Amino acid sequence: MRTSWDIFCHIVDNYGDAGVCWRLARQLAAEYDADVRIWVDDLTTFNLVSGGACLDVSAELPRLVDGVWLHLWSTPWPANVLPADVVLETFACELPADYVGAMAVRELPSLWLNLEYLSAEEWVSACHGLPSLQANSLQKFFFFPGFNIATGGLLREAGLLQRRREFQRSASARAMFLESIAVSAVPGARLVSLFCYENPALSSWLNAMSAGDLTYHILVPEGRVVPGVCAWLGQDAFKFARVYRQGNVAIQFIPFLSQCDYDRLLWNCDFNVVRGEDSFVRAQWAGRPFLWHIYPQQDNTHLIKLDAFLSSYTAGLGVDEKATLVARWTAWNSGQITPSGGGKLFAGGVQMAGHAEDWCTSLESQKNLAQSLVDFYQNWVS
Ligand code: TRH
């Protein structure tokens, strides 16, 4: 019997909530023969991230897309929905009360999991998989993605790294991809993708790169950093495909890509600036040096998360490389001007490129998040 899954996705802001849920839903359906429904409360954002899964957002739902039933999470909650075997409440979104009530009265109650935010902090391993008793006698389990085997792991589709490595070995595949997004690489330039939040220090970093001795070709997908980049270029607006030059920096704006194409962009670039959660993970699977713009939180609590990741990520680096990387990531995330040597910021260097691949390989031996969820359910049932 196929296991049924309901994934509840409340889109708080940006694209990460939709990005994580959609990726996971498709993987469960494609690789684990699961019957998956995804309940989404903001179809416009979801549409963008899912590459147009519901193109006409007003069209009738539910609809089967990539093996997943896409539903609108509407209020009031429809009375006739029977809960699934496994219920994923993502990022602490609150499930409809009627649905929770129905979970409790199933013959075998649903397994209720709260899929948490990603963090490398130490306490995560201790809390992963812990139950919390709810008012209706159901248990809710905290499920933490993470970077070690005591956590639920990271989202990683079957064969992803093999596809990535083949792509990176094939000059023609890389060239064809760039052509498909109307980018012609500037000869001799380091290719960089820039997907981050607004940053008061952006212009100081771009100044340093443009005055440095390396050449950069920076690709900027549509998003929150675009106005800052336009301001640095002295442009009120931008045109896709046009190459804007300033000193040693060439900049091109590109449309928001499908998740698959965004992966290829990361694989193609020598250096990636990523943010939030999902693009941060995909940059690690790309095996290329990167800079993480962490999602800013109140009272700078995000800096604790940043330090936790840095201490794992830099563990295999030499003292100097570690100090440089930590200084740059911390400065970027604190909105400070680029530390000295900023012109080489995105170069990475051979050593950093090797480190990024080693890090990816070390994570590869971990169970992926979808598999961990499936195993958790199997253990719970038995
Ligand atoms: O967009 P993000 O900042 O998202 C989130 C949310 O803010 C969320 O509330 C918060 O909890 C979380 O960060 C930490 O960054 P993220 O997570 O990287 O999500 C971006 C998604 O967009 C990811 O799935 C990749 C995808 N993407 C594309 O599909 N195409 C693109 O061209 C780009 C640039 C991104």
Short mmCIF file of C-alpha atoms in Angstrom, two decimals, residues 3 16 48 67 75 124 171 204 237 239 273 288 317 339 341 358:
data_model
loop_
_atom_site.label_atom_id
_atom_site.label_comp_id
_atom_site.label_asym_id
_atom_site.label_seq_id
_atom_site.Cartn_x
_atom_site.Cartn_y
_atom_site.Cartn_z
CA THR A 3 1.84 5.81 1.97
CA GLY A 16 12.38 29.30 0.69
CA LEU A 48 7.34 31.22 -9.45
CA GLY A 67 3.38 13.43 -9.49
CA THR A 75 -9.88 29.13 4.93
CA VAL A 124 19.77 20.37 16.84
CA ALA A 171 32.18 22.10 -21.63
CA SER A 204 31.86 48.47 -1.17
CA ALA A 237 16.25 50.05 -14.51
CA LYS A 239 17.50 45.05 -19.39
CA VAL A 273 26.37 33.94 -3.38
CA ARG A 288 31.86 25.30 -5.71
CA LEU A 317 40.78 24.43 6.18
CA PRO A 339 37.80 43.28 4.51
CA GLY A 341 41.74 41.83 -0.26
CA ASP A 358 35.44 17.79 -0.24
#
